[in-house]
Each structure stands twice: as structure tokens, then as C-alpha cells.
mmCIF file of C-alpha atoms in Angstrom:
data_model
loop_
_atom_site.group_PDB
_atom_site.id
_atom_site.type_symbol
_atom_site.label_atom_id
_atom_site.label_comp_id
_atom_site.label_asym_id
_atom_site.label_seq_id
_atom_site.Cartn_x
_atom_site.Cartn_y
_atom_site.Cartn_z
ATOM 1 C CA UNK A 34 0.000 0.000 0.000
ATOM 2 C CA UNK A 35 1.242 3.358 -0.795
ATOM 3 C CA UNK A 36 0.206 5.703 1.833
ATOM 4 C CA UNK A 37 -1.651 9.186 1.062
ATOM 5 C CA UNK A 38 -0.064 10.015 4.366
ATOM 6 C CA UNK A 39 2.139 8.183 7.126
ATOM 7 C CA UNK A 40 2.397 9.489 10.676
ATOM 8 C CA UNK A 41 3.223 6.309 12.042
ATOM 9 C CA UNK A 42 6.160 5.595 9.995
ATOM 10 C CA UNK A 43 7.400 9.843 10.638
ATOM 11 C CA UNK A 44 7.035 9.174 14.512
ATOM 12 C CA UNK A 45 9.001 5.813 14.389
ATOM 13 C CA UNK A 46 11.318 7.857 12.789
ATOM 14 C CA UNK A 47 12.268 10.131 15.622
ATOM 15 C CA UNK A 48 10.235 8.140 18.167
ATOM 16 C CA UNK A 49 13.436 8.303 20.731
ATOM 17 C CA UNK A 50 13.511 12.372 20.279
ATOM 18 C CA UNK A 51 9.927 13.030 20.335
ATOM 19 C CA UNK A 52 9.076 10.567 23.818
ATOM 20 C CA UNK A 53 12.022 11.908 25.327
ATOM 21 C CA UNK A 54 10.518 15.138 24.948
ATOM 22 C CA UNK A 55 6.807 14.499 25.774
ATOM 23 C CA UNK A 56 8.365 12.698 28.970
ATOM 24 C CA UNK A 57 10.474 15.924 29.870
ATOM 25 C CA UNK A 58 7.024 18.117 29.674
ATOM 26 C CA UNK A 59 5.160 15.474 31.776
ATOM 27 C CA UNK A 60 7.722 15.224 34.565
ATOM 28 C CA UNK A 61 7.748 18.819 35.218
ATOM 29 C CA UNK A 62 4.083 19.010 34.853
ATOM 30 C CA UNK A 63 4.488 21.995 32.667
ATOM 31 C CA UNK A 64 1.444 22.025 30.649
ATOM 32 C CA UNK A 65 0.279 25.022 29.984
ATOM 33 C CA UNK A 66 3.156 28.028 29.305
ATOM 34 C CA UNK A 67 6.598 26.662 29.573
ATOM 35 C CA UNK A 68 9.836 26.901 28.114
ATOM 36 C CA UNK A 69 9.208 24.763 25.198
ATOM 37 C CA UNK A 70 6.295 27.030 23.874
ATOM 38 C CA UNK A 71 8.825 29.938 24.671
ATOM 39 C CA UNK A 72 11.416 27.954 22.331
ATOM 40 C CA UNK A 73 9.052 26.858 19.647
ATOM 41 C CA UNK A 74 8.036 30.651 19.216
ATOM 42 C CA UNK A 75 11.363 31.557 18.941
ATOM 43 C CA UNK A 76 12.756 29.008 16.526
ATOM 44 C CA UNK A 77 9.625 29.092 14.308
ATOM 45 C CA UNK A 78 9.467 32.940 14.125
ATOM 46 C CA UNK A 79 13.525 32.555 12.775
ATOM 47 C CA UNK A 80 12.629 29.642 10.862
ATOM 48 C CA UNK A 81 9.684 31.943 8.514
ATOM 49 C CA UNK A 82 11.440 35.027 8.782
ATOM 50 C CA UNK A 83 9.202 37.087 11.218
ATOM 51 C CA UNK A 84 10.012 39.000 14.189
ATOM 52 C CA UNK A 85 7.208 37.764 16.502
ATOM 53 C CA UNK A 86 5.613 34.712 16.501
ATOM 54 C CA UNK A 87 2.387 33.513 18.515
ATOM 55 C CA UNK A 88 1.824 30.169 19.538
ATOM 56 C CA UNK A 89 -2.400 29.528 19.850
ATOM 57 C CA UNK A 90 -4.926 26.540 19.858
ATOM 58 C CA UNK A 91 -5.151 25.438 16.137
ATOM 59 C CA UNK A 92 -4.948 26.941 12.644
ATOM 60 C CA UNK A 93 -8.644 28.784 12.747
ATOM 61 C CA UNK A 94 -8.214 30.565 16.635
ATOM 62 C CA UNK A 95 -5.349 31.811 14.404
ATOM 63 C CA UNK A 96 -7.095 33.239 11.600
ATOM 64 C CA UNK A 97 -9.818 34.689 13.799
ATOM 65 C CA UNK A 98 -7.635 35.872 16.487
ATOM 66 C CA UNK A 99 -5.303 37.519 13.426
ATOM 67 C CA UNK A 100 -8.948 39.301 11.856
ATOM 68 C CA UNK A 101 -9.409 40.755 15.750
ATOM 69 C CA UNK A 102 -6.248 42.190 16.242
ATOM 70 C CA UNK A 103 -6.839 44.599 12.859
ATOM 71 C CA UNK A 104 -9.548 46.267 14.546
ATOM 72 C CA UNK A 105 -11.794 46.475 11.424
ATOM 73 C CA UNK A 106 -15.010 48.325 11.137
ATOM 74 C CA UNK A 107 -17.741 45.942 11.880
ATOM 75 C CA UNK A 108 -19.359 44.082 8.911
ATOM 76 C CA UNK A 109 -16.461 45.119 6.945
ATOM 77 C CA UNK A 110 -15.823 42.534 3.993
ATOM 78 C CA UNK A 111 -12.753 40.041 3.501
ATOM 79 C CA UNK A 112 -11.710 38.638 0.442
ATOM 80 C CA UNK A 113 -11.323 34.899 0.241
ATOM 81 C CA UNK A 114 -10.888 32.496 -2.327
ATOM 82 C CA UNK A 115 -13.353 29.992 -3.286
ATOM 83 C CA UNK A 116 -11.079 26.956 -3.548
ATOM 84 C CA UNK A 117 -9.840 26.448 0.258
ATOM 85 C CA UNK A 118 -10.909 25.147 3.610
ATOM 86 C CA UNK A 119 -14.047 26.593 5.526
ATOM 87 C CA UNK A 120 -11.763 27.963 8.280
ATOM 88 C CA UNK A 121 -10.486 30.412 5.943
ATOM 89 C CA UNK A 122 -13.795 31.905 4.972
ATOM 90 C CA UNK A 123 -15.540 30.884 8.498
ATOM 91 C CA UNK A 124 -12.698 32.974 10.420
ATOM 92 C CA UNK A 125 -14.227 36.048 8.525
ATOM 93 C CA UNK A 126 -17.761 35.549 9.322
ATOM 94 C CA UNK A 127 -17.393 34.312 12.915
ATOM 95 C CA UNK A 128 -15.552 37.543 13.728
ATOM 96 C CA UNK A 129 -18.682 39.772 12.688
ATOM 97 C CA UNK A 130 -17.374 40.443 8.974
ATOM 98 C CA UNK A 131 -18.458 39.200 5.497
ATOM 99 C CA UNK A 132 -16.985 36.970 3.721
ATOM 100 C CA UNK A 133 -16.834 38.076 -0.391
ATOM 101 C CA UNK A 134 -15.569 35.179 -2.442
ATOM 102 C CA UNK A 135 -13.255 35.512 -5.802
ATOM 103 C CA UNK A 136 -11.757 32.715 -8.245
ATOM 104 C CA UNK A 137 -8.986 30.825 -7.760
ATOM 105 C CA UNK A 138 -5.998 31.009 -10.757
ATOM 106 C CA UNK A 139 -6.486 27.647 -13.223
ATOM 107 C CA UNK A 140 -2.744 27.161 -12.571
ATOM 108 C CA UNK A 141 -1.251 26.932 -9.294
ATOM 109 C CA UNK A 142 -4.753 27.411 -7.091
ATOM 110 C CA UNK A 143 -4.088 30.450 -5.252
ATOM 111 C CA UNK A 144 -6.094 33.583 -5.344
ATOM 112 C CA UNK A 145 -6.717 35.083 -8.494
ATOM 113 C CA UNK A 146 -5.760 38.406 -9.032
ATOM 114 C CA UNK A 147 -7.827 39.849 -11.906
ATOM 115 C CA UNK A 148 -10.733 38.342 -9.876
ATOM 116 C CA UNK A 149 -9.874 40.000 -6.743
ATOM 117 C CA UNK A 150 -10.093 42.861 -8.788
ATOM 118 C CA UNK A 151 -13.094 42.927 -9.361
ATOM 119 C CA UNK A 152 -14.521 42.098 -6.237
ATOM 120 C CA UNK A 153 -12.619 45.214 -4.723
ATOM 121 C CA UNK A 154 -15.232 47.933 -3.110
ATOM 122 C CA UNK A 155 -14.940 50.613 -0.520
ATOM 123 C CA UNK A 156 -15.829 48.484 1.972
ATOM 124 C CA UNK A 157 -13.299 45.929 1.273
ATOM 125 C CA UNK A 158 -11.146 45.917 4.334
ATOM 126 C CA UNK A 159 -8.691 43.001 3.837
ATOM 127 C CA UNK A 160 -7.694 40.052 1.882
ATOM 128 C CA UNK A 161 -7.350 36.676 3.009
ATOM 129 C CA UNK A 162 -4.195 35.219 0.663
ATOM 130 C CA UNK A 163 -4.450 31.519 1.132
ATOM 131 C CA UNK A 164 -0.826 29.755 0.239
ATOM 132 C CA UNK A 165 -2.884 27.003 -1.200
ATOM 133 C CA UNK A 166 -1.828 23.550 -1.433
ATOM 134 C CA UNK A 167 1.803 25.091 -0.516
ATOM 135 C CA UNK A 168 1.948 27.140 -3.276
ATOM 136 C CA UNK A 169 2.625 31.313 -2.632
ATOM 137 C CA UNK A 170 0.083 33.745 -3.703
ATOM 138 C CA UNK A 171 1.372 36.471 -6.021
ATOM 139 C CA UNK A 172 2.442 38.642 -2.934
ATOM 140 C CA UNK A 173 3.685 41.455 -5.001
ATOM 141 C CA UNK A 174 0.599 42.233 -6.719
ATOM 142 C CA UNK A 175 -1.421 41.724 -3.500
ATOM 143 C CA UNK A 176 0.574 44.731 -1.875
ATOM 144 C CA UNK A 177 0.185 46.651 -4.293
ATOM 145 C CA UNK A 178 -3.196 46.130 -4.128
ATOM 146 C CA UNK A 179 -3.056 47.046 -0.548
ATOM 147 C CA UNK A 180 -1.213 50.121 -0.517
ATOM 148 C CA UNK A 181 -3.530 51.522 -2.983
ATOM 149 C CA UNK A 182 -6.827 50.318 -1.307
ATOM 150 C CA UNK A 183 -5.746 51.090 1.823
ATOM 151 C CA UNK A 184 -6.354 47.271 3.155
ATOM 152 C CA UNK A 185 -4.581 44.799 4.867
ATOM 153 C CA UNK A 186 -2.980 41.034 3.961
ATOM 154 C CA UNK A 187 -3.576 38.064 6.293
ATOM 155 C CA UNK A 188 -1.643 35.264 5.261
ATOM 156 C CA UNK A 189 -3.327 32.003 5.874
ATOM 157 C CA UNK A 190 -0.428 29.439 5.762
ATOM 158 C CA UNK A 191 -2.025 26.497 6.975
ATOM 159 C CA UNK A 192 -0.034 24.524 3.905
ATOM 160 C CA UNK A 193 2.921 26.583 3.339
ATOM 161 C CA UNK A 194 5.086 25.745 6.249
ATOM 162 C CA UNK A 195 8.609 26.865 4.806
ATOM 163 C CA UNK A 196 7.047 27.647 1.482
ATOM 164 C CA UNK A 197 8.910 30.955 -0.096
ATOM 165 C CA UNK A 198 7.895 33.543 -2.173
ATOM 166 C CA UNK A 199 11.028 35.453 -4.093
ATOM 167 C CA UNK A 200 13.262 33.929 -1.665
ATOM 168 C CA UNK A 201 11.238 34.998 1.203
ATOM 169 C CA UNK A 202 8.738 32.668 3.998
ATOM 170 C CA UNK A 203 5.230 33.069 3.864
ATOM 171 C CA UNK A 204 3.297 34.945 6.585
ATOM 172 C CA UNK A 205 5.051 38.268 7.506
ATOM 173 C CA UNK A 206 5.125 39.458 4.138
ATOM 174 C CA UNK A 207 1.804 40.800 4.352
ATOM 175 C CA UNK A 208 0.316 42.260 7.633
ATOM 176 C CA UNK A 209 -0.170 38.897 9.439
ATOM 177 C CA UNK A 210 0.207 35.078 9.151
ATOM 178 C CA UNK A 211 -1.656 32.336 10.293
ATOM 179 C CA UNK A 212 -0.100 28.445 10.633
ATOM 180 C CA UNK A 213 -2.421 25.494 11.800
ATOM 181 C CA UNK A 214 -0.148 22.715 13.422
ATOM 182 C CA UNK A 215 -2.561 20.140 12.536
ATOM 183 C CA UNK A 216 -1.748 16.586 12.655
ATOM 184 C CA UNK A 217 -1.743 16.323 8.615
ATOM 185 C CA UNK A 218 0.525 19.433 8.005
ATOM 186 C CA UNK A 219 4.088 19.837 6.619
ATOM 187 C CA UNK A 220 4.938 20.358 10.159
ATOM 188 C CA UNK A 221 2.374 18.736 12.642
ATOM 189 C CA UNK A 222 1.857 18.286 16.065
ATOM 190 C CA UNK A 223 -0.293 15.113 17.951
ATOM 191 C CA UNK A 224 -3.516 17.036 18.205
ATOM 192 C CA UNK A 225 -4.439 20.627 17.512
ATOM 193 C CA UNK A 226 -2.078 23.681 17.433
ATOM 194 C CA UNK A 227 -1.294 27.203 15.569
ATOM 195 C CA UNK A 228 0.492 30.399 15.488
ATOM 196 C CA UNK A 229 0.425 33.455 14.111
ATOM 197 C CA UNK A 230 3.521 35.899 12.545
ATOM 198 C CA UNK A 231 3.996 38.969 12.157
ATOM 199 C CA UNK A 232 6.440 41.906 12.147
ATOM 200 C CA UNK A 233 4.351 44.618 13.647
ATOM 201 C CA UNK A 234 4.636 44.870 17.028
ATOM 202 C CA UNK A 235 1.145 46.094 17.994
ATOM 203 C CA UNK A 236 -0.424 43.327 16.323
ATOM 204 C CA UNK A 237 2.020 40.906 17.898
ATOM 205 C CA UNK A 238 0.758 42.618 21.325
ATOM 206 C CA UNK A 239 -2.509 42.425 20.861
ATOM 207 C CA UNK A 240 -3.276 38.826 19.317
ATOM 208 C CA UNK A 241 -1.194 37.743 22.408
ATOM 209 C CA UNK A 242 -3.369 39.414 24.564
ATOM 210 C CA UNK A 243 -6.535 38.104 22.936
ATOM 211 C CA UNK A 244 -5.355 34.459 22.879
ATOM 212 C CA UNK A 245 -4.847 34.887 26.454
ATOM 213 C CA UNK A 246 -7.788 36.392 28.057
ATOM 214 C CA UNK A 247 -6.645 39.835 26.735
ATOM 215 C CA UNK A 248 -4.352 40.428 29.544
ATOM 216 C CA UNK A 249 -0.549 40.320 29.691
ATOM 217 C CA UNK A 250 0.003 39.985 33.358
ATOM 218 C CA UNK A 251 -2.005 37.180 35.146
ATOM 219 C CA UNK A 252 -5.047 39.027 36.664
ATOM 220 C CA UNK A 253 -4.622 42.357 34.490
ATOM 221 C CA UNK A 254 -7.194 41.671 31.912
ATOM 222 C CA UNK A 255 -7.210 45.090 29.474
ATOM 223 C CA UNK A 256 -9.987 43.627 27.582
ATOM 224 C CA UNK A 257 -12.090 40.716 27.323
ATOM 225 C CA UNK A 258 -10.280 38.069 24.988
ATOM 226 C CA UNK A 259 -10.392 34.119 24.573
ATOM 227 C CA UNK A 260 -9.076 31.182 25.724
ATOM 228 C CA UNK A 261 -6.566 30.127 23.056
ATOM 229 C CA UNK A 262 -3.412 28.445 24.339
ATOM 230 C CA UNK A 263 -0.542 26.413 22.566
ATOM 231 C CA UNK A 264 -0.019 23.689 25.369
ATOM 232 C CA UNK A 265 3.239 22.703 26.212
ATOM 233 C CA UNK A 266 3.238 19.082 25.208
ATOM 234 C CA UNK A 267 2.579 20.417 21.083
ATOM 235 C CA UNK A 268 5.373 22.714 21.537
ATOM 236 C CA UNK A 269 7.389 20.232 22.752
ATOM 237 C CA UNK A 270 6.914 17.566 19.793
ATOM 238 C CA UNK A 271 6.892 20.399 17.420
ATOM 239 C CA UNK A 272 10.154 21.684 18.597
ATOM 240 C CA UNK A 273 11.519 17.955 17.893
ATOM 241 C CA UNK A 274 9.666 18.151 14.372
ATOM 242 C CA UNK A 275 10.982 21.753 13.129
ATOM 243 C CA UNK A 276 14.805 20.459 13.324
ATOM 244 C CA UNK A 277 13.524 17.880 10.111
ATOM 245 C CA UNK A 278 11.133 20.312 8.654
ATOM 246 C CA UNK A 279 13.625 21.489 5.778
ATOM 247 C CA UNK A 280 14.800 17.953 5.036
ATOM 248 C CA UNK A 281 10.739 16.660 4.540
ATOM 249 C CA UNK A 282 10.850 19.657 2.378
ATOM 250 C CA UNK A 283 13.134 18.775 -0.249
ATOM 251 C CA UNK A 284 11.915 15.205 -0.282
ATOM 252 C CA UNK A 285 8.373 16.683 -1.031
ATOM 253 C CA UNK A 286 9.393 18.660 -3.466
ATOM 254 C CA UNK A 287 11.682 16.061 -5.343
ATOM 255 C CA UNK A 288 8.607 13.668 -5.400
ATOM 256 C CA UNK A 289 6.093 16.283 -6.884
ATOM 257 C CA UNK A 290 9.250 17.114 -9.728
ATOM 258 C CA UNK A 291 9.194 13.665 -10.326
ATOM 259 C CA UNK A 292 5.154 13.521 -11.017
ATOM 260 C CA UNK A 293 5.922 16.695 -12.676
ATOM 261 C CA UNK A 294 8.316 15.558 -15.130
ATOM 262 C CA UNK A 295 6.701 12.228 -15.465
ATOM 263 C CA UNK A 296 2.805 13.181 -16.127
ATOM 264 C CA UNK A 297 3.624 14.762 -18.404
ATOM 265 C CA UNK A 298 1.822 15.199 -21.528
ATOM 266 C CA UNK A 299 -1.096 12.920 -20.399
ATOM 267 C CA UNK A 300 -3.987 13.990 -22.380
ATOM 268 C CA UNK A 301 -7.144 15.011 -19.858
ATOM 269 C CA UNK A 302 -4.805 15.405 -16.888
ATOM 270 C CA UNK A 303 -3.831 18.464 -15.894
ATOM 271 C CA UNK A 304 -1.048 19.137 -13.734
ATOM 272 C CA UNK A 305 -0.182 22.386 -11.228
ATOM 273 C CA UNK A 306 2.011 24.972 -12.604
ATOM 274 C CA UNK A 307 4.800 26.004 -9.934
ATOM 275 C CA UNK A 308 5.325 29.654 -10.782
ATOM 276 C CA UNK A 309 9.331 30.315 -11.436
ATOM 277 C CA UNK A 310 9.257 33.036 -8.264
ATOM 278 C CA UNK A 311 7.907 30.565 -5.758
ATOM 279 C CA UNK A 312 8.912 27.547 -3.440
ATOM 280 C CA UNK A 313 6.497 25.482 -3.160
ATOM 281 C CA UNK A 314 6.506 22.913 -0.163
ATOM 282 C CA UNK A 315 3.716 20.785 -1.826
ATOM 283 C CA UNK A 316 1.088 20.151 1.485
ATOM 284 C CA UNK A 317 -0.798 18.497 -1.315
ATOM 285 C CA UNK A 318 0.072 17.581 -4.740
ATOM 286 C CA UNK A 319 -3.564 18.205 -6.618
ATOM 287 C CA UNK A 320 -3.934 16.872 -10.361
ATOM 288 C CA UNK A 321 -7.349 17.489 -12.310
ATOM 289 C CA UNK A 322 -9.288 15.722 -14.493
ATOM 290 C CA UNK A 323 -12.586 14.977 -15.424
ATOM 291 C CA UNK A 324 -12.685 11.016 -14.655
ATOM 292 C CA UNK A 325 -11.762 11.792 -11.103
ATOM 293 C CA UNK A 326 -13.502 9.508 -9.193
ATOM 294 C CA UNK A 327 -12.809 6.924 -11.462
ATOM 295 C CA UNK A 328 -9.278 7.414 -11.642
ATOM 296 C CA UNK A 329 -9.203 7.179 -7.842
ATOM 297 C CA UNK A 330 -11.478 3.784 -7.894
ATOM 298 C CA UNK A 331 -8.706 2.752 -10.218
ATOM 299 C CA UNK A 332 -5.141 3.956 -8.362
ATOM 300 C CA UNK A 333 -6.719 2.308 -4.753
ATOM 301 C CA UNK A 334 -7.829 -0.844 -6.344
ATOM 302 C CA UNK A 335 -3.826 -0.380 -7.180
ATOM 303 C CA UNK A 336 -2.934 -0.109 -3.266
ATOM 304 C CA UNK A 337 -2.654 3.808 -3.408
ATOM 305 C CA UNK A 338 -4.108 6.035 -1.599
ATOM 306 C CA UNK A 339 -5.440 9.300 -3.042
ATOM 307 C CA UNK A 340 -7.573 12.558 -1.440
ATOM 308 C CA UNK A 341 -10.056 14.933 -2.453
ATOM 309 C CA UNK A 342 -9.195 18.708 -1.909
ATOM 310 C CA UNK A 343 -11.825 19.772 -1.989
ATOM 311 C CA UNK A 344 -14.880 18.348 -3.213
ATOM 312 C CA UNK A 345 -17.383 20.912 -3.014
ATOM 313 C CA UNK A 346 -15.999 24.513 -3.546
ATOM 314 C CA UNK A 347 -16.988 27.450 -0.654
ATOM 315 C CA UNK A 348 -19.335 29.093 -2.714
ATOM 316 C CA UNK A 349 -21.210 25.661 -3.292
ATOM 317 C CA UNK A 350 -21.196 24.726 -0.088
ATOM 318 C CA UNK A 351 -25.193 25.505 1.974
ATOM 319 C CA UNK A 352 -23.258 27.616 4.777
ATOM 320 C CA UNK A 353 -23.201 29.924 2.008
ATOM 321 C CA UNK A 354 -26.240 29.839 0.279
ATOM 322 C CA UNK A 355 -27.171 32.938 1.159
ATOM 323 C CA UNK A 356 -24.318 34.868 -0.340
ATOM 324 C CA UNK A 357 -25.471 33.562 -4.005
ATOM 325 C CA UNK A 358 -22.596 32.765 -5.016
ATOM 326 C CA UNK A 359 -22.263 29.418 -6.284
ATOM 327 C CA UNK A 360 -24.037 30.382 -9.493
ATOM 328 C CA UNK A 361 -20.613 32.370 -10.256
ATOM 329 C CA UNK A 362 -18.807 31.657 -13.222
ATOM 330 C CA UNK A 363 -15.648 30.603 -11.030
ATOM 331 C CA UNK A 364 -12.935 28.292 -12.075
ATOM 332 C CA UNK A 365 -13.657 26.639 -8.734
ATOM 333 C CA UNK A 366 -17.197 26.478 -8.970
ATOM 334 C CA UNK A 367 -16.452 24.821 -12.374
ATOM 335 C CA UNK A 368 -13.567 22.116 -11.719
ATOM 336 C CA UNK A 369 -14.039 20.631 -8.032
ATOM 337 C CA UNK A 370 -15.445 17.450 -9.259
ATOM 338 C CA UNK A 371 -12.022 17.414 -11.251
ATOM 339 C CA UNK A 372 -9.081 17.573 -8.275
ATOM 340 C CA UNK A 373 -7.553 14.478 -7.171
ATOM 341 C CA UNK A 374 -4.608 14.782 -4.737
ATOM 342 C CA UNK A 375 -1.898 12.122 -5.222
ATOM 343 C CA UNK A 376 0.169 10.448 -2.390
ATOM 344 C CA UNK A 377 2.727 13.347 -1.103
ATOM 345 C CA UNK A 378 5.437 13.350 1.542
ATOM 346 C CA UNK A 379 8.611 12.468 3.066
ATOM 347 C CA UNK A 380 7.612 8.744 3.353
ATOM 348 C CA UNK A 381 7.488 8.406 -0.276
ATOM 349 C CA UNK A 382 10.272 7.057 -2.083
ATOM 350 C CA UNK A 383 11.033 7.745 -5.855
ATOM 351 C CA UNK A 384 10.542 4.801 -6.410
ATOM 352 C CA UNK A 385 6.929 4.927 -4.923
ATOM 353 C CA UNK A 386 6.222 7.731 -6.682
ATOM 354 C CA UNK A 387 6.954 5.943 -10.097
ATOM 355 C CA UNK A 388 4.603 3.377 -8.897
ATOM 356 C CA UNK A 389 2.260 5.924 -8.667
ATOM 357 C CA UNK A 390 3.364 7.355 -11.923
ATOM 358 C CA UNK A 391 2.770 3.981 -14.121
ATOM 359 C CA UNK A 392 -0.659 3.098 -12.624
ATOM 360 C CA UNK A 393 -1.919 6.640 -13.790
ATOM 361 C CA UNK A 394 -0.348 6.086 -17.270
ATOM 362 C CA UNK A 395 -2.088 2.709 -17.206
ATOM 363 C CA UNK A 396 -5.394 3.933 -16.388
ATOM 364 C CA UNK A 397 -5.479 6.228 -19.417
ATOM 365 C CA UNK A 398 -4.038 3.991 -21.804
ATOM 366 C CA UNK A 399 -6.896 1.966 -20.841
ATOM 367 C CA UNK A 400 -9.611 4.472 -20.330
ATOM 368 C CA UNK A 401 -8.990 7.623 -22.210
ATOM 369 C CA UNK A 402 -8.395 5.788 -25.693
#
């Protein structure tokens, strides 16, 4: 069986490292706060390139924790694109803003620009620039955009752990990032975790103080904030996880240039387009085509495993119903019955990968005559 994903075999790989560290947590009974939290900020503020970095509960307390701390008007609309996870577009909403969808680009996923465009208005307060599938958005133009609107850039990063755009990490590029920790990401922890980037102080400040009851000191509360904590234990197994994080890189990378190079020319498959200024780290490696669900009946009837990311785009989905939007003439709307994401990830050899490579060619040699 070739895996879609294999915790197991990435704990057995530094099982000593990471139980040595849970135990060291556990028999100080530092839970919540603690020096490895204290560390893991540190290191993973160094490791993206940001000044300040924010350790909170998961990816989403991120993203709505981030939209807080910018102190928008209320009912102020966010930009999101159509092809990503709910959290992304339920962060806006839940925080007492609404949520305006645009397209996603045919070629690498990310948020379309000329469809952004369009969706601009004066009450457009901030974009939501989701590093899809590991891939950057097109950060230049989205600054641009900013400075001339007046609006601000949350990066949500919850695939692009040490993804690069230019030669520079994702999340403090714009005004504010946003990493979820969960078990399935390029880094991961055993259970639910985020953070949050940034180089501006003030927001640094403040999404600290709302993630912890919007105080500082222990009984000074400033404001009323949430409950939002990074326990220790996470930190801990993340710190032991970050020290790899570069090396899982590459290998993700070197199996997506292999599918790259070796789909190829397939006719009805269509295969991402890396852009030449980005790094992509490849959270998912998503292929389209139109016998989707018969090409994955095919590949696990094989022994590999396959996902769907995602099935049912935002607009189509009934949480949004209301916003009419599904009847849009999106990309996304068009082609999520079309993405298929292959088996991705440091457990994969190359030689997996070409296992991976000949069942596909086989299945449209067969079908797609």
C-alpha cells in the first residue's frame, strides 16, 4: 500500500527524540506556558522570517484571532478564495465580517488576481491570501493592491510551512500570518495547534493578549479576549519536528518534480504549474481531471491512496447559500469534481512515486483511448 499520508512511519522515525521530549514536559508538569512554547516561538518565528511569533490553539483561533487584532469596522468585507478550507472563509464571518468570495488562478490554485479585482469595493477591508496547497500567492501584486486600497494582507499558511515567495517565507510578508499545526501538516503536532507571525509589534501585542484572556500579566485583563493556548506538550513535539522540517521539504518537493516531469503530456490530466518566483513545499500535490472519481477507484484498487481537496468549492457549499454565489462563473465552482490529490510526503520514495506514476499512465491507456 502506498500511503496518502504516514504518521506512524514519521514518529518511528524520531520516536526516541519526540518521547524523550513528551516525557520531559510530563515530569515537570508543565502544561500550559513553559519553556518549550517559549522555544518553539522563537525558533519558528527565525525559521519563517518574522520578528514575533504567537503560539495559539489550532490553525482557525489563528485566523480569527489575526482578523481581531486589525480592529476592522464591523461588517467590513474580507476577500477569500473559493477553492480552500471553511476555516479560511468561516474565520471572517465568525468575527462579525463578510466573507466576499473571488476565483482561484487555473494554474497553481491560489487567489486570483484579476478576480480579486473585481470584487474590490470601498468596503473591502482586507484580503485573506491563502498559500494554497503550498503554493505562494502572487504577494507582489497583493501589496500593491493594498497600498492603494488602503487594506490589509492576512496570510493564511495552513499549507505553506517553509514555502517561499522570491526567496522569502510566507506569513510576515503581508500584515499577518496564520499556521495550523494540525496533525496532517508539513509540520504537525499530535492534536491541535497554531500560530500566528507577524512583524508589527502592535499586532504581535494584541493577538497575544486576545489568545490569552486579553491580559498580559495574570489578573490584568485590558480587555475581554479568549481562551486560546498552545499547550506545552505540542510545543514540545513540534520543537523535535521543526529540526527535520527542511529535510521533509526537499523530499516533497523532489517527489512532486518527479510527477511533474513524469505526467507529463497525459492527455485530460492536468497538472499544477509552480510559478518560477515561488517555493512550493507541496502540502498536497492536486492533479485534475474529469474522470476523477474513477481514476481514484482505479489507483486504490492499485494499493494507493489518493484525497479529495476539496470536493465541493466554498461558494457551493449551503453555509453559504445565502451569499449567491455558487451560481458564479468561477474556475472553482467549475472544476471541483475534477481535483484528485496524489500520495505526497517524506515517506514516499522515488521509487513509490513511479509506482504511482505507471498506474496513472495505465489507467489512461486503458480508459482515455
Amino acid at each position: 500500500m502506498i500511503k496518502f499520508l504516514d504518521l506512524v512511519g514519521q514518529y518511528n522515525s524520531i520516536k526516541g527524540e519526540v518521547d524523550s521530549a513528551i516525557e520531559s514536559v510530563i515530569s515537570k508538569s508543565s502544561f500550559i506556558g513553559g519553556e518549550e512554547i517559549k522555544k518553539l516561538e522563537e525558533d519558528f518565528a527565525q525559521f519563517q522570517g518574522a520578528e514575533h511569533c504567537i503560539g495559539v490553539a489550532n490553525g482557525t483561533d489563528a485566523l480569527e484571532i489575526a482578523i481581531e487584532a486589525l480592529e476592522l469596522p464591523a461588517k467590513s468585507e474580507i476577500i477569500v478564495p473559493a477553492n480552500s478550507f471553511i476555516a479560511s472563509s468561516e474565520a471572517v464571518t465568525r468575527s462579525g465580517h463578510k466573507v466576499v468570495f473571488c476565483d482561484c488562478d487555473p494554474n497553481n490554485y491560489t487567489i486570483s488576481i484579476a478576480s480579486l479585482k473585481q470584487k474590490l469595493t470601498s468596503k473591502t477591508k482586507a484580503i485573506l491570501a491563502v498559500h494554497l496547497y503550498g503554493h505562494p500567492c502572487d504577494m507582489d501584486e497583493l501589496l500593491s493592491l493594498a497600498k492603494e486600497k488602503n487594506i490589509y494582507i492576512i496570510e493564511d499558511c495552513a499549507q505553506a510551512h517553509a514555502a517561499e515567495y522570491k526567496g522569502k517565507r510566507v506569513g510576515a510578508i503581508g500584515d499577518i500570518g496564520t499556521f495550523s499545526f494540525y496533525p496532517g501538516k508539513n509540520l504537525g503536532a499530535y492534536g491541535d495547534a497554531g500560530a500566528i507571525i507577524t512583524n508589527n509589534v502592535h499586532l504581535a501585542k494584541k493577538t497575544r493578549m486576545i489568545a490569552n484572556h486579553g491580559r498580559i500579566e495574570k489578573y490584568n485583563h485590558v480587555f475581554e479576549g479568549r481562551n486560546s493556548r498552545l499547550d506545552n506538550l505540542q510545543a514540545a513535539i513540534l520543537n523535535v519536528k521543526l529540526k527535520y522540517l527542511e529535510d521533509w521539504t526537499k523530499q516533497r518537493i523532489a517527489i512532486a518534480d518527479y510527477y511533474l516531469k513524469e505526467l507529463d503530456g497525459i492527455h485530460n490530466l492536468k497538472l499544477p504549474k509552480r510559478e518560477k518566483w515561488a517555493r512550493q513545499v507541496y502540502h498536497l500535490f492536486v492533479i485534475r481531471t474529469n474522470s476523477r472519481d474513477q481514476l481514484k477507484t482505479f489507483l486504490l484498487e492499485r494499493n494507493i491512496q489518493c484525497g479529495v481537496h476539496y470536493p465541493i468549492s466554498l461558494p457551493k457549499l449551503k453555509a453559504y447559500e445565502y451569499l449567491d454565489s455558487a451560481s458564479e462563473g468561477f474556475f472553482a465552482n467549475k472544476t471541483d469534481s475534477e481535483l484528485l490529490s496524489l500520495p505526497i510526503g517524506e515517506h514516499l520514495t522515488i521509487k513509490d512515486a513511479d509506482t504511482v506514476v505507471k498506474a496513472i499512465r495505465d489507467y489512461f491507456s486503458e480508459h482515455e483511448l
